[in-house]
């Protein structure tokens, strides 16, 4: 936003707040990962956001295990970076 941290990056937010993502491209997906910046769409997507953070820190395998233990279905999990 105002600090320029999202400039030329994809980002997501609660619908209606797109104008606060100054310099970013709004995607509307539940979780957007751009480098060291992770944005989330809504409180409804909090678990997806949490799993994305686990994937970034500990890797996809650990994130999949945590998601499984939280009983998240595969299609409810966020996309991971390759």
PDB file of C-alpha atoms in Angstrom:
ATOM      1  CA  UNK A   1       0.000   0.000   0.000  1.00  0.00           C
ATOM      2  CA  UNK A   2       1.233   3.411   1.000  1.00  0.00           C
ATOM      3  CA  UNK A   3       4.735   2.186   1.907  1.00  0.00           C
ATOM      4  CA  UNK A   4       5.303   0.812  -1.592  1.00  0.00           C
ATOM      5  CA  UNK A   5       5.838  -2.755  -0.369  1.00  0.00           C
ATOM      6  CA  UNK A   6       3.236  -4.083  -2.826  1.00  0.00           C
ATOM      7  CA  UNK A   7       4.469  -2.198  -5.879  1.00  0.00           C
ATOM      8  CA  UNK A   8       4.469  -4.484  -8.953  1.00  0.00           C
ATOM      9  CA  UNK A   9       3.249  -7.463  -6.904  1.00  0.00           C
ATOM     10  CA  UNK A  10       0.045  -9.474  -6.881  1.00  0.00           C
ATOM     11  CA  UNK A  11      -1.989  -9.046  -3.696  1.00  0.00           C
ATOM     12  CA  UNK A  12      -5.394  -9.886  -2.316  1.00  0.00           C
ATOM     13  CA  UNK A  13      -7.641  -8.340   0.318  1.00  0.00           C
ATOM     14  CA  UNK A  14     -11.175  -8.182   1.587  1.00  0.00           C
ATOM     15  CA  UNK A  15     -13.395  -7.200  -1.345  1.00  0.00           C
ATOM     16  CA  UNK A  16     -13.891  -3.447  -1.315  1.00  0.00           C
ATOM     17  CA  UNK A  17     -10.380  -2.665  -0.070  1.00  0.00           C
ATOM     18  CA  UNK A  18      -8.656  -3.087  -3.420  1.00  0.00           C
ATOM     19  CA  UNK A  19      -7.896   0.641  -3.568  1.00  0.00           C
ATOM     20  CA  UNK A  20      -5.647   0.300  -0.500  1.00  0.00           C
ATOM     21  CA  UNK A  21      -3.309  -2.067  -2.381  1.00  0.00           C
ATOM     22  CA  UNK A  22      -1.453   0.816  -4.021  1.00  0.00           C
ATOM     23  CA  UNK A  23       0.870  -0.349  -6.769  1.00  0.00           C
ATOM     24  CA  UNK A  24      -0.321  -3.952  -6.574  1.00  0.00           C
ATOM     25  CA  UNK A  25      -2.425  -6.049  -8.898  1.00  0.00           C
ATOM     26  CA  UNK A  26      -5.519  -7.256  -7.035  1.00  0.00           C
ATOM     27  CA  UNK A  27      -6.164 -10.964  -7.653  1.00  0.00           C
ATOM     28  CA  UNK A  28      -9.061 -11.794  -5.337  1.00  0.00           C
ATOM     29  CA  UNK A  29      -7.686 -15.257  -4.533  1.00  0.00           C
ATOM     30  CA  UNK A  30      -7.775 -16.500  -0.895  1.00  0.00           C
ATOM     31  CA  UNK A  31      -3.991 -16.253  -0.380  1.00  0.00           C
ATOM     32  CA  UNK A  32      -1.385 -14.469  -2.475  1.00  0.00           C
ATOM     33  CA  UNK A  33       2.342 -15.070  -1.939  1.00  0.00           C
ATOM     34  CA  UNK A  34       4.805 -12.640  -3.500  1.00  0.00           C
ATOM     35  CA  UNK A  35       8.332 -13.023  -2.221  1.00  0.00           C
ATOM     36  CA  UNK A  36       8.288 -12.426   1.528  1.00  0.00           C
ATOM     37  CA  UNK A  37       4.838 -10.832   1.423  1.00  0.00           C
ATOM     38  CA  UNK A  38       1.720 -12.911   2.013  1.00  0.00           C
ATOM     39  CA  UNK A  39      -1.707 -11.299   1.745  1.00  0.00           C
ATOM     40  CA  UNK A  40      -5.053 -12.841   2.606  1.00  0.00           C
ATOM     41  CA  UNK A  41      -8.546 -12.203   1.347  1.00  0.00           C
ATOM     42  CA  UNK A  42     -10.745 -12.574   4.423  1.00  0.00           C
ATOM     43  CA  UNK A  43     -11.182 -14.063   7.898  1.00  0.00           C
ATOM     44  CA  UNK A  44     -12.947 -16.953   6.171  1.00  0.00           C
ATOM     45  CA  UNK A  45      -9.594 -17.828   4.560  1.00  0.00           C
ATOM     46  CA  UNK A  46      -7.566 -17.708   7.796  1.00  0.00           C
ATOM     47  CA  UNK A  47      -6.771 -21.442   7.762  1.00  0.00           C
ATOM     48  CA  UNK A  48      -5.565 -21.245   4.145  1.00  0.00           C
ATOM     49  CA  UNK A  49      -3.440 -18.245   5.128  1.00  0.00           C
ATOM     50  CA  UNK A  50      -1.956 -20.177   8.069  1.00  0.00           C
ATOM     51  CA  UNK A  51      -1.155 -23.212   5.907  1.00  0.00           C
ATOM     52  CA  UNK A  52       0.511 -20.934   3.324  1.00  0.00           C
ATOM     53  CA  UNK A  53       2.758 -19.528   6.062  1.00  0.00           C
ATOM     54  CA  UNK A  54       3.659 -23.051   7.220  1.00  0.00           C
ATOM     55  CA  UNK A  55       4.487 -23.983   3.605  1.00  0.00           C
ATOM     56  CA  UNK A  56       6.764 -20.956   3.235  1.00  0.00           C
ATOM     57  CA  UNK A  57       8.613 -21.642   6.487  1.00  0.00           C
ATOM     58  CA  UNK A  58       8.652 -25.442   6.696  1.00  0.00           C
ATOM     59  CA  UNK A  59       7.866 -26.587   3.145  1.00  0.00           C
ATOM     60  CA  UNK A  60       4.960 -28.175   1.312  1.00  0.00           C
ATOM     61  CA  UNK A  61       5.306 -31.597   2.957  1.00  0.00           C
ATOM     62  CA  UNK A  62       4.937 -30.176   6.478  1.00  0.00           C
ATOM     63  CA  UNK A  63       2.097 -27.895   5.334  1.00  0.00           C
ATOM     64  CA  UNK A  64       0.255 -30.862   3.830  1.00  0.00           C
ATOM     65  CA  UNK A  65       0.648 -32.787   7.092  1.00  0.00           C
ATOM     66  CA  UNK A  66      -0.632 -29.875   9.172  1.00  0.00           C
ATOM     67  CA  UNK A  67      -3.567 -29.362   6.790  1.00  0.00           C
ATOM     68  CA  UNK A  68      -4.391 -33.068   6.991  1.00  0.00           C
ATOM     69  CA  UNK A  69      -4.269 -32.957  10.784  1.00  0.00           C
ATOM     70  CA  UNK A  70      -6.625 -29.975  10.684  1.00  0.00           C
ATOM     71  CA  UNK A  71      -8.942 -32.014   8.455  1.00  0.00           C
ATOM     72  CA  UNK A  72      -8.660 -29.609   5.530  1.00  0.00           C
ATOM     73  CA  UNK A  73      -9.635 -31.177   2.250  1.00  0.00           C
ATOM     74  CA  UNK A  74      -7.095 -30.950  -0.583  1.00  0.00           C
ATOM     75  CA  UNK A  75      -9.212 -28.482  -2.553  1.00  0.00           C
ATOM     76  CA  UNK A  76      -9.476 -26.207   0.505  1.00  0.00           C
ATOM     77  CA  UNK A  77      -5.698 -25.818   0.735  1.00  0.00           C
ATOM     78  CA  UNK A  78      -3.925 -22.856  -0.863  1.00  0.00           C
ATOM     79  CA  UNK A  79      -1.708 -23.141  -3.890  1.00  0.00           C
ATOM     80  CA  UNK A  80       1.968 -23.459  -2.981  1.00  0.00           C
ATOM     81  CA  UNK A  81       4.849 -21.942  -4.845  1.00  0.00           C
ATOM     82  CA  UNK A  82       6.914 -24.442  -6.788  1.00  0.00           C
TER      83      UNK A  82
END
